[in-house]
Amino acid sequence: KVVFAGCGSSFSLCKSAAVSMNVHTDKTAFAVAAGDAMINFDYYENIFKDAVIVAPSRSGSTSEVVNLVKLAKEKFGSKCLCICAKEKSALSELSELSIELPWAFDESVCQTRTVTNLYTVNLTLAALVSGKKEILNDIEKAVSQIASFIESNKELCKTIGNSAQWNKVVVLADAEVEGIAEEGSLAFKEICQLPSNYYHVLDSRHGPMVLFDDKTLIIAVLSPKDEKYQKDFVADIMERNCTVLTVSQDEENIWGSTYHIALPKLAFAACGILFITAPQMLSLYKALSIGINPDLPKGLDPWIKL
C-alpha cells in the first residue's frame, strides 16, 4: 500500500501518481492532501497503517508534509520515500530513502520545471514497481522530445496567450494525466492570476459547463481510447463560443476545436511530461500580455511554514 502525500502542486501530482500506481501495479495507492491528513490524522489511520509514504516536494520543508510524516512514523513506524528538489531538506532527513533533484529546483515562486520533474519521477516509480519497461522507454522518449515540443508549440501558445478574448481557464483531462492537468490549471492562478479550474472531461457536463462561455479558454487533453464521445463533447463546448485548445495524440485537428496541439504516440501518462509545458507557456504569455510579473504572484510564498 502506498500513500502519496503533498501540498498544492505536489498534491496535484500525487493524484496522477496514485492513479498510475493503481493502474500499473498490484499495490493499492491513495493521494492525500498533507494538511488535511495532518489535522485529521485519526480519520486517515486506516490509510496510513501498513503503508509506505511517498512525498514529492520542491522544498522538503513544507510544514504540513513534514508534520504528517512525523505523525505517521510515531503512530505506525511508517517508511517514507522523499522526492525533493533540494538537498538535505527536513523531509529528506526524516525519510528512509530520498531522491534529490537540486537541478530541478525552481527559483521562481511559481513552479515549472520542478513539477515536470516530480511528475516524471512519480511515473518512473510506478513503472519500476510494475516492471513495465515499455513505460520507462516512453518516459525517456518524452523527456528527449521536450525541447522540440516547446519549440514547435511556442508560437501557437504565444498567439493564444496574447488574445484578449479569454479571461478564465478550464483544463480538462482524465486518467493518469488528471493530476498534472490540475497542476496546469493552477499555473494560470499563480502565473497570470486568472480564475481557473480543472475537471474530468465528460464530467464537466455535470454542472461546470454552465459557466463555459465566450470568455473561457478550455484546454482539453483528450484520451486515445475514444473519439466519438469526446468529439461530441468538443462540439458542445464550441457551441458555447469558448476558445478551445485540444491536446491529443492525433497529428491533425480531428476534433473541430479552435486550436490543436499534437502529442506523440507514447503511453498516455508519459505524454503528461510534454503536455504540462503548454499551460505553462500559455500562462506566461498571458501574464506578459496583461502586465503581470509571472515570477512574483502576490500573497504566495515558495513553500509554507506554519
C-alpha atoms as a printed R data frame, in Angstrom:
    type eleno elety resid chain resno       x      y       z
1   ATOM     1    CA   LYS     A     1   0.000  0.000   0.000
2   ATOM     2    CA   VAL     A     2   1.303  3.441  -0.955
3   ATOM     3    CA   VAL     A     3   0.174  6.878   0.212
4   ATOM     4    CA   PHE     A     4   1.266  9.836  -1.914
5   ATOM     5    CA   ALA     A     5   1.163 12.996   0.206
6   ATOM     6    CA   GLY     A     6   1.743 16.609  -0.754
7   ATOM     7    CA   CYS     A     7   0.522 20.201  -0.707
8   ATOM     8    CA   GLY     A     8  -0.501 22.454  -3.584
9   ATOM     9    CA   SER     A     9   1.218 21.456  -6.810
10  ATOM    10    CA   SER     A    10   2.705 18.385  -5.157
11  ATOM    11    CA   PHE     A    11  -0.752 17.202  -4.082
12  ATOM    12    CA   SER     A    12  -1.979 17.523  -7.664
13  ATOM    13    CA   LEU     A    13   0.967 15.412  -8.797
14  ATOM    14    CA   CYS     A    14   0.117 12.867  -6.103
15  ATOM    15    CA   LYS     A    15  -3.258 12.342  -7.778
16  ATOM    16    CA   SER     A    16  -1.607 11.304 -11.037
17  ATOM    17    CA   ALA     A    17   0.904  9.186  -9.135
18  ATOM    18    CA   ALA     A    18  -1.802  7.282  -7.263
19  ATOM    19    CA   VAL     A    19  -3.695  6.525 -10.478
20  ATOM    20    CA   SER     A    20  -0.505  5.290 -12.154
21  ATOM    21    CA   MET     A    21   0.368  3.059  -9.213
22  ATOM    22    CA   ASN     A    22  -3.163  1.625  -9.108
23  ATOM    23    CA   VAL     A    23  -3.336  1.092 -12.872
24  ATOM    24    CA   HIS     A    24   0.072 -0.473 -13.435
25  ATOM    25    CA   THR     A    25   0.821 -2.408 -10.233
26  ATOM    26    CA   ASP     A    26  -0.847 -4.664  -7.696
27  ATOM    27    CA   LYS     A    27  -0.317 -2.036  -4.986
28  ATOM    28    CA   THR     A    28  -3.207 -0.016  -3.582
29  ATOM    29    CA   ALA     A    29  -2.423  3.693  -3.731
30  ATOM    30    CA   PHE     A    30  -4.004  6.822  -2.280
31  ATOM    31    CA   ALA     A    31  -3.368 10.539  -2.731
32  ATOM    32    CA   VAL     A    32  -3.877 12.757   0.319
33  ATOM    33    CA   ALA     A    33  -3.574 16.474   0.965
34  ATOM    34    CA   ALA     A    34  -0.913 16.669   3.652
35  ATOM    35    CA   GLY     A    35  -2.617 19.481   5.561
36  ATOM    36    CA   ASP     A    36  -5.895 17.572   5.685
37  ATOM    37    CA   ALA     A    37  -4.219 14.359   6.848
38  ATOM    38    CA   MET     A    38  -2.108 16.227   9.409
39  ATOM    39    CA   ILE     A    39  -5.134 17.834  11.048
40  ATOM    40    CA   ASN     A    40  -7.410 14.802  10.695
41  ATOM    41    CA   PHE     A    41  -4.854 12.040  11.148
42  ATOM    42    CA   ASP     A    42  -7.223  9.909  13.239
43  ATOM    43    CA   TYR     A    43  -9.637  9.774  10.288
44  ATOM    44    CA   TYR     A    44  -6.890  8.598   7.955
45  ATOM    45    CA   GLU     A    45  -5.301  5.955  10.194
46  ATOM    46    CA   ASN     A    46  -6.576  3.026   8.131
47  ATOM    47    CA   ILE     A    47  -4.978  4.528   5.037
48  ATOM    48    CA   PHE     A    48  -1.580  5.077   6.649
49  ATOM    49    CA   LYS     A    49  -1.427  1.800   8.560
50  ATOM    50    CA   ASP     A    50   0.994 -0.596   6.809
51  ATOM    51    CA   ALA     A    51   1.579  1.934   4.015
52  ATOM    52    CA   VAL     A    52   4.726  3.422   2.532
53  ATOM    53    CA   ILE     A    53   4.566  7.212   2.218
54  ATOM    54    CA   VAL     A    54   5.841  8.865  -0.956
55  ATOM    55    CA   ALA     A    55   6.251 12.627  -0.571
56  ATOM    56    CA   PRO     A    56   7.127 14.672  -3.678
57  ATOM    57    CA   SER     A    57   8.192 18.192  -2.682
58  ATOM    58    CA   ARG     A    58  10.035 21.173  -4.116
59  ATOM    59    CA   SER     A    59  11.469 22.413  -0.806
60  ATOM    60    CA   GLY     A    60  11.231 19.437   1.516
61  ATOM    61    CA   SER     A    61  10.358 21.995   4.192
62  ATOM    62    CA   THR     A    62   6.586 22.427   3.916
63  ATOM    63    CA   SER     A    63   5.267 22.129   7.465
64  ATOM    64    CA   GLU     A    64   2.172 20.061   6.708
65  ATOM    65    CA   VAL     A    65   4.151 17.353   4.901
66  ATOM    66    CA   VAL     A    66   6.938 17.226   7.491
67  ATOM    67    CA   ASN     A    67   4.445 17.080  10.375
68  ATOM    68    CA   LEU     A    68   2.373 14.388   8.648
69  ATOM    69    CA   VAL     A    69   5.387 12.142   8.111
70  ATOM    70    CA   LYS     A    70   6.344 12.598  11.777
71  ATOM    71    CA   LEU     A    71   2.817 11.611  12.867
72  ATOM    72    CA   ALA     A    72   2.798  8.501  10.683
73  ATOM    73    CA   LYS     A    73   6.202  7.453  11.967
74  ATOM    74    CA   GLU     A    74   5.192  7.953  15.601
75  ATOM    75    CA   LYS     A    75   1.926  6.039  15.188
76  ATOM    76    CA   PHE     A    76   2.859  3.279  12.732
77  ATOM    77    CA   GLY     A    77   6.615  3.437  12.205
78  ATOM    78    CA   SER     A    78   5.875  4.338   8.579
79  ATOM    79    CA   LYS     A    79   8.635  4.341   5.980
80  ATOM    80    CA   CYS     A    80   8.927  7.377   3.722
81  ATOM    81    CA   LEU     A    81  10.357  7.997   0.268
82  ATOM    82    CA   CYS     A    82  11.041 11.687  -0.301
83  ATOM    83    CA   ILE     A    83  11.352 13.073  -3.831
84  ATOM    84    CA   CYS     A    84  12.763 16.551  -3.339
85  ATOM    85    CA   ALA     A    85  14.262 19.361  -5.400
86  ATOM    86    CA   LYS     A    86  16.539 20.419  -2.534
87  ATOM    87    CA   GLU     A    87  19.402 18.554  -0.937
88  ATOM    88    CA   LYS     A    88  19.456 17.703   2.775
89  ATOM    89    CA   SER     A    89  15.957 19.032   3.466
90  ATOM    90    CA   ALA     A    90  13.974 18.422   6.647
91  ATOM    91    CA   LEU     A    91  11.846 15.903   4.765
92  ATOM    92    CA   SER     A    92  14.910 14.117   3.421
93  ATOM    93    CA   GLU     A    93  16.294 13.770   6.938
94  ATOM    94    CA   LEU     A    94  13.034 12.119   8.051
95  ATOM    95    CA   SER     A    95  12.924  9.698   5.139
96  ATOM    96    CA   GLU     A    96  14.426  6.241   4.780
97  ATOM    97    CA   LEU     A    97  15.143  6.987   1.125
98  ATOM    98    CA   SER     A    98  15.462 10.353  -0.569
99  ATOM    99    CA   ILE     A    99  15.662 11.113  -4.280
100 ATOM   100    CA   GLU     A   100  17.137 14.606  -4.558
101 ATOM   101    CA   LEU     A   101  16.853 16.700  -7.731
102 ATOM   102    CA   PRO     A   102  18.606 20.012  -6.926
103 ATOM   103    CA   TRP     A   103  18.985 20.863 -10.624
104 ATOM   104    CA   ALA     A   104  15.171 20.850 -10.900
105 ATOM   105    CA   PHE     A   105  14.609 23.455  -8.171
106 ATOM   106    CA   ASP     A   106  12.599 26.467  -9.383
107 ATOM   107    CA   GLU     A   107  13.900 29.825  -8.158
108 ATOM   108    CA   SER     A   108  10.594 31.438  -9.123
109 ATOM   109    CA   VAL     A   109   7.693 31.267  -6.672
110 ATOM   110    CA   CYS     A   110   5.686 29.528  -9.404
111 ATOM   111    CA   GLN     A   111   6.789 26.008 -10.236
112 ATOM   112    CA   THR     A   112   7.503 24.845 -13.784
113 ATOM   113    CA   ARG     A   113  10.474 22.505 -14.174
114 ATOM   114    CA   THR     A   114  10.073 21.260 -10.601
115 ATOM   115    CA   VAL     A   115   6.571 19.896 -11.178
116 ATOM   116    CA   THR     A   116   7.577 18.357 -14.502
117 ATOM   117    CA   ASN     A   117  10.438 16.508 -12.843
118 ATOM   118    CA   LEU     A   118   8.439 15.403  -9.799
119 ATOM   119    CA   TYR     A   119   5.698 14.079 -12.095
120 ATOM   120    CA   THR     A   120   8.307 12.206 -14.119
121 ATOM   121    CA   VAL     A   121   9.847 10.593 -11.034
122 ATOM   122    CA   ASN     A   122   6.406  9.583  -9.712
123 ATOM   123    CA   LEU     A   123   5.582  7.898 -13.014
124 ATOM   124    CA   THR     A   124   9.006  6.261 -13.159
125 ATOM   125    CA   LEU     A   125   8.375  4.825  -9.702
126 ATOM   126    CA   ALA     A   126   5.133  3.181 -10.874
127 ATOM   127    CA   ALA     A   127   6.890  1.840 -13.959
128 ATOM   128    CA   LEU     A   128   9.709  0.356 -11.877
129 ATOM   129    CA   VAL     A   129   7.321 -1.273  -9.403
130 ATOM   130    CA   SER     A   130   5.268 -2.719 -12.263
131 ATOM   131    CA   GLY     A   131   8.294 -3.892 -14.228
132 ATOM   132    CA   LYS     A   132   6.813 -2.391 -17.404
133 ATOM   133    CA   LYS     A   133   9.890 -1.447 -19.420
134 ATOM   134    CA   GLU     A   134   7.739  0.000 -22.194
135 ATOM   135    CA   ILE     A   135   6.609  2.789 -19.853
136 ATOM   136    CA   LEU     A   136  10.201  3.530 -18.872
137 ATOM   137    CA   ASN     A   137  11.117  3.684 -22.559
138 ATOM   138    CA   ASP     A   138   8.240  6.080 -23.272
139 ATOM   139    CA   ILE     A   139   9.237  8.287 -20.348
140 ATOM   140    CA   GLU     A   140  12.728  8.509 -21.816
141 ATOM   141    CA   LYS     A   141  11.302  9.345 -25.252
142 ATOM   142    CA   ALA     A   142   9.037 12.051 -23.799
143 ATOM   143    CA   VAL     A   143  11.924 13.675 -21.940
144 ATOM   144    CA   SER     A   144  14.052 13.658 -25.096
145 ATOM   145    CA   GLN     A   145  11.278 15.468 -27.003
146 ATOM   146    CA   ILE     A   146  10.557 18.285 -24.526
147 ATOM   147    CA   ALA     A   147  12.770 20.898 -26.201
148 ATOM   148    CA   SER     A   148  11.368 20.249 -29.685
149 ATOM   149    CA   PHE     A   149   7.796 20.095 -28.331
150 ATOM   150    CA   ILE     A   150   8.184 23.512 -26.717
151 ATOM   151    CA   GLU     A   151   9.759 24.982 -29.844
152 ATOM   152    CA   SER     A   152   7.028 23.548 -32.089
153 ATOM   153    CA   ASN     A   153   4.206 24.978 -29.967
154 ATOM   154    CA   LYS     A   154   5.718 28.231 -28.726
155 ATOM   155    CA   GLU     A   155   4.186 30.487 -31.387
156 ATOM   156    CA   LEU     A   156   0.739 28.933 -31.017
157 ATOM   157    CA   CYS     A   157   0.866 29.388 -27.245
158 ATOM   158    CA   LYS     A   158   2.014 32.979 -27.716
159 ATOM   159    CA   THR     A   159  -0.898 33.670 -30.075
160 ATOM   160    CA   ILE     A   160  -3.428 32.203 -27.649
161 ATOM   161    CA   GLY     A   161  -1.780 33.833 -24.635
162 ATOM   162    CA   ASN     A   162  -1.811 37.278 -26.266
163 ATOM   163    CA   SER     A   163  -5.507 37.018 -27.104
164 ATOM   164    CA   ALA     A   164  -7.790 39.371 -25.180
165 ATOM   165    CA   GLN     A   165 -10.751 37.083 -25.902
166 ATOM   166    CA   TRP     A   166 -10.439 34.970 -22.740
167 ATOM   167    CA   ASN     A   167 -10.040 35.832 -19.071
168 ATOM   168    CA   LYS     A   168 -10.676 32.498 -17.348
169 ATOM   169    CA   VAL     A   169  -9.444 28.965 -17.940
170 ATOM   170    CA   VAL     A   170 -10.695 25.405 -17.629
171 ATOM   171    CA   VAL     A   171  -8.333 22.445 -18.014
172 ATOM   172    CA   LEU     A   172  -9.903 19.057 -18.741
173 ATOM   173    CA   ALA     A   173  -8.222 15.648 -18.616
174 ATOM   174    CA   ASP     A   174  -8.727 12.083 -17.448
175 ATOM   175    CA   ALA     A   175  -6.911  9.010 -16.156
176 ATOM   176    CA   GLU     A   176  -3.216  9.276 -15.299
177 ATOM   177    CA   VAL     A   177  -2.824 12.859 -16.502
178 ATOM   178    CA   GLU     A   178  -5.573 14.190 -14.230
179 ATOM   179    CA   GLY     A   179  -3.116 15.413 -11.599
180 ATOM   180    CA   ILE     A   180  -0.665 17.072 -13.975
181 ATOM   181    CA   ALA     A   181  -3.657 18.685 -15.717
182 ATOM   182    CA   GLU     A   182  -4.878 20.035 -12.381
183 ATOM   183    CA   GLU     A   183  -1.398 21.480 -11.909
184 ATOM   184    CA   GLY     A   184  -1.761 23.043 -15.363
185 ATOM   185    CA   SER     A   185  -4.904 24.746 -14.127
186 ATOM   186    CA   LEU     A   186  -3.105 26.007 -11.020
187 ATOM   187    CA   ALA     A   187  -0.419 27.566 -13.228
188 ATOM   188    CA   PHE     A   188  -2.966 30.090 -14.513
189 ATOM   189    CA   LYS     A   189  -3.939 31.113 -10.977
190 ATOM   190    CA   GLU     A   190  -0.325 31.617  -9.991
191 ATOM   191    CA   ILE     A   191   1.446 32.853 -13.121
192 ATOM   192    CA   CYS     A   192  -1.136 35.119 -14.797
193 ATOM   193    CA   GLN     A   193  -3.516 35.330 -11.814
194 ATOM   194    CA   LEU     A   194  -6.699 34.426 -13.667
195 ATOM   195    CA   PRO     A   195  -9.563 32.208 -12.458
196 ATOM   196    CA   SER     A   196  -9.002 28.589 -13.458
197 ATOM   197    CA   ASN     A   197 -10.403 25.151 -12.744
198 ATOM   198    CA   TYR     A   198  -9.720 21.515 -13.544
199 ATOM   199    CA   TYR     A   199 -12.355 18.850 -14.272
200 ATOM   200    CA   HIS     A   200 -12.552 15.406 -15.832
201 ATOM   201    CA   VAL     A   201 -13.524 15.736 -19.488
202 ATOM   202    CA   LEU     A   202 -17.079 14.416 -19.727
203 ATOM   203    CA   ASP     A   203 -17.746 15.143 -16.053
204 ATOM   204    CA   SER     A   204 -17.576 18.866 -16.793
205 ATOM   205    CA   ARG     A   205 -21.001 18.489 -18.410
206 ATOM   206    CA   HIS     A   206 -22.434 17.823 -14.950
207 ATOM   207    CA   GLY     A   207 -22.546 21.388 -13.670
208 ATOM   208    CA   PRO     A   208 -19.305 23.212 -14.585
209 ATOM   209    CA   MET     A   209 -20.360 23.675 -18.223
210 ATOM   210    CA   VAL     A   210 -22.927 26.242 -17.070
211 ATOM   211    CA   LEU     A   211 -20.065 28.731 -16.725
212 ATOM   212    CA   PHE     A   212 -18.354 27.935 -20.039
213 ATOM   213    CA   ASP     A   213 -18.764 30.998 -22.266
214 ATOM   214    CA   ASP     A   214 -17.035 33.207 -24.818
215 ATOM   215    CA   LYS     A   215 -14.538 34.404 -22.184
216 ATOM   216    CA   THR     A   216 -13.385 30.862 -21.364
217 ATOM   217    CA   LEU     A   217 -10.240 29.191 -22.639
218 ATOM   218    CA   ILE     A   218 -10.722 25.433 -22.444
219 ATOM   219    CA   ILE     A   219  -7.690 23.166 -22.681
220 ATOM   220    CA   ALA     A   220  -8.912 19.618 -23.269
221 ATOM   221    CA   VAL     A   221  -6.417 16.765 -23.050
222 ATOM   222    CA   LEU     A   222  -8.207 14.013 -24.947
223 ATOM   223    CA   SER     A   223  -7.693 10.289 -24.500
224 ATOM   224    CA   PRO     A   224  -6.609  7.976 -27.332
225 ATOM   225    CA   LYS     A   225  -9.195  5.472 -26.052
226 ATOM   226    CA   ASP     A   226 -12.220  7.232 -27.556
227 ATOM   227    CA   GLU     A   227 -13.194  9.506 -30.405
228 ATOM   228    CA   LYS     A   228 -16.995  9.684 -30.580
229 ATOM   229    CA   TYR     A   229 -17.890 10.838 -27.056
230 ATOM   230    CA   GLN     A   230 -15.005 13.276 -26.832
231 ATOM   231    CA   LYS     A   231 -15.715 14.684 -30.295
232 ATOM   232    CA   ASP     A   232 -19.373 15.223 -29.351
233 ATOM   233    CA   PHE     A   233 -18.218 16.949 -26.184
234 ATOM   234    CA   VAL     A   234 -15.915 19.327 -28.065
235 ATOM   235    CA   ALA     A   235 -18.782 20.182 -30.418
236 ATOM   236    CA   ASP     A   236 -20.931 21.056 -27.402
237 ATOM   237    CA   ILE     A   237 -18.388 23.425 -25.877
238 ATOM   238    CA   MET     A   238 -17.645 25.020 -29.244
239 ATOM   239    CA   GLU     A   239 -21.343 25.914 -29.428
240 ATOM   240    CA   ARG     A   240 -20.851 27.895 -26.216
241 ATOM   241    CA   ASN     A   241 -18.330 30.099 -28.081
242 ATOM   242    CA   CYS     A   242 -15.396 29.038 -25.908
243 ATOM   243    CA   THR     A   243 -11.836 29.216 -27.165
244 ATOM   244    CA   VAL     A   244 -10.953 25.520 -27.245
245 ATOM   245    CA   LEU     A   245  -7.446 24.078 -27.393
246 ATOM   246    CA   THR     A   246  -7.417 20.307 -27.829
247 ATOM   247    CA   VAL     A   247  -4.333 18.295 -26.936
248 ATOM   248    CA   SER     A   248  -4.231 14.716 -28.197
249 ATOM   249    CA   GLN     A   249  -2.165 12.087 -29.975
250 ATOM   250    CA   ASP     A   250  -3.762 12.990 -33.298
251 ATOM   251    CA   GLU     A   251  -1.463 14.815 -35.700
252 ATOM   252    CA   GLU     A   252  -4.375 16.673 -37.275
253 ATOM   253    CA   ASN     A   253  -7.190 18.516 -35.539
254 ATOM   254    CA   ILE     A   254  -9.929 15.890 -35.863
255 ATOM   255    CA   TRP     A   255 -11.909 17.470 -33.023
256 ATOM   256    CA   GLY     A   256 -13.192 20.663 -34.615
257 ATOM   257    CA   SER     A   257 -11.585 22.796 -31.894
258 ATOM   258    CA   THR     A   258 -10.257 26.337 -32.248
259 ATOM   259    CA   TYR     A   259  -6.641 25.221 -31.838
260 ATOM   260    CA   HIS     A   260  -4.856 21.896 -31.559
261 ATOM   261    CA   ILE     A   261  -1.582 20.548 -30.171
262 ATOM   262    CA   ALA     A   262  -0.380 17.087 -31.187
263 ATOM   263    CA   LEU     A   263   1.219 14.727 -28.689
264 ATOM   264    CA   PRO     A   264   3.451 11.818 -29.708
265 ATOM   265    CA   LYS     A   265   2.039  8.303 -29.625
266 ATOM   266    CA   LEU     A   266   3.518  7.278 -26.286
267 ATOM   267    CA   ALA     A   267   1.987  5.876 -23.114
268 ATOM   268    CA   PHE     A   268  -0.732  8.384 -22.165
269 ATOM   269    CA   ALA     A   269   0.858  9.153 -18.791
270 ATOM   270    CA   ALA     A   270   4.242  9.817 -20.424
271 ATOM   271    CA   CYS     A   271   2.550 12.451 -22.598
272 ATOM   272    CA   GLY     A   272   1.846 14.412 -19.412
273 ATOM   273    CA   ILE     A   273   5.553 15.261 -19.303
274 ATOM   274    CA   LEU     A   274   5.136 17.146 -22.576
275 ATOM   275    CA   PHE     A   275   1.602 18.439 -22.073
276 ATOM   276    CA   ILE     A   276   2.374 20.461 -18.942
277 ATOM   277    CA   THR     A   277   4.662 22.780 -20.912
278 ATOM   278    CA   ALA     A   278   1.622 24.074 -22.851
279 ATOM   279    CA   PRO     A   279  -0.312 25.588 -19.903
280 ATOM   280    CA   GLN     A   280   2.988 26.846 -18.510
281 ATOM   281    CA   MET     A   281   3.733 28.707 -21.750
282 ATOM   282    CA   LEU     A   282   0.150 29.918 -22.133
283 ATOM   283    CA   SER     A   283   0.036 31.350 -18.616
284 ATOM   284    CA   LEU     A   284   3.438 33.003 -19.111
285 ATOM   285    CA   TYR     A   285   2.434 34.744 -22.342
286 ATOM   286    CA   LYS     A   286  -0.913 35.752 -20.846
287 ATOM   287    CA   ALA     A   287   0.846 37.271 -17.826
288 ATOM   288    CA   LEU     A   288   3.180 39.279 -20.041
289 ATOM   289    CA   SER     A   289   0.304 40.466 -22.233
290 ATOM   290    CA   ILE     A   290  -1.676 41.834 -19.264
291 ATOM   291    CA   GLY     A   291   1.302 43.294 -17.394
292 ATOM   292    CA   ILE     A   292   1.614 40.687 -14.633
293 ATOM   293    CA   ASN     A   293   5.006 39.649 -13.241
294 ATOM   294    CA   PRO     A   294   4.905 35.867 -13.784
295 ATOM   295    CA   ASP     A   295   7.537 35.217 -11.109
296 ATOM   296    CA   LEU     A   296   6.019 37.096  -8.175
297 ATOM   297    CA   PRO     A   297   2.313 36.423  -7.546
298 ATOM   298    CA   LYS     A   298   1.018 38.494  -4.639
299 ATOM   299    CA   GLY     A   299   0.476 36.647  -1.384
300 ATOM   300    CA   LEU     A   300   2.194 33.425  -2.463
301 ATOM   301    CA   ASP     A   301   5.375 32.002  -0.967
302 ATOM   302    CA   PRO     A   302   7.545 29.249  -2.487
303 ATOM   303    CA   TRP     A   303   6.623 26.991   0.433
304 ATOM   304    CA   ILE     A   304   4.581 27.278   3.603
305 ATOM   305    CA   LYS     A   305   5.957 27.235   7.125
306 ATOM   306    CA   LEU     A   306   3.304 27.034   9.830
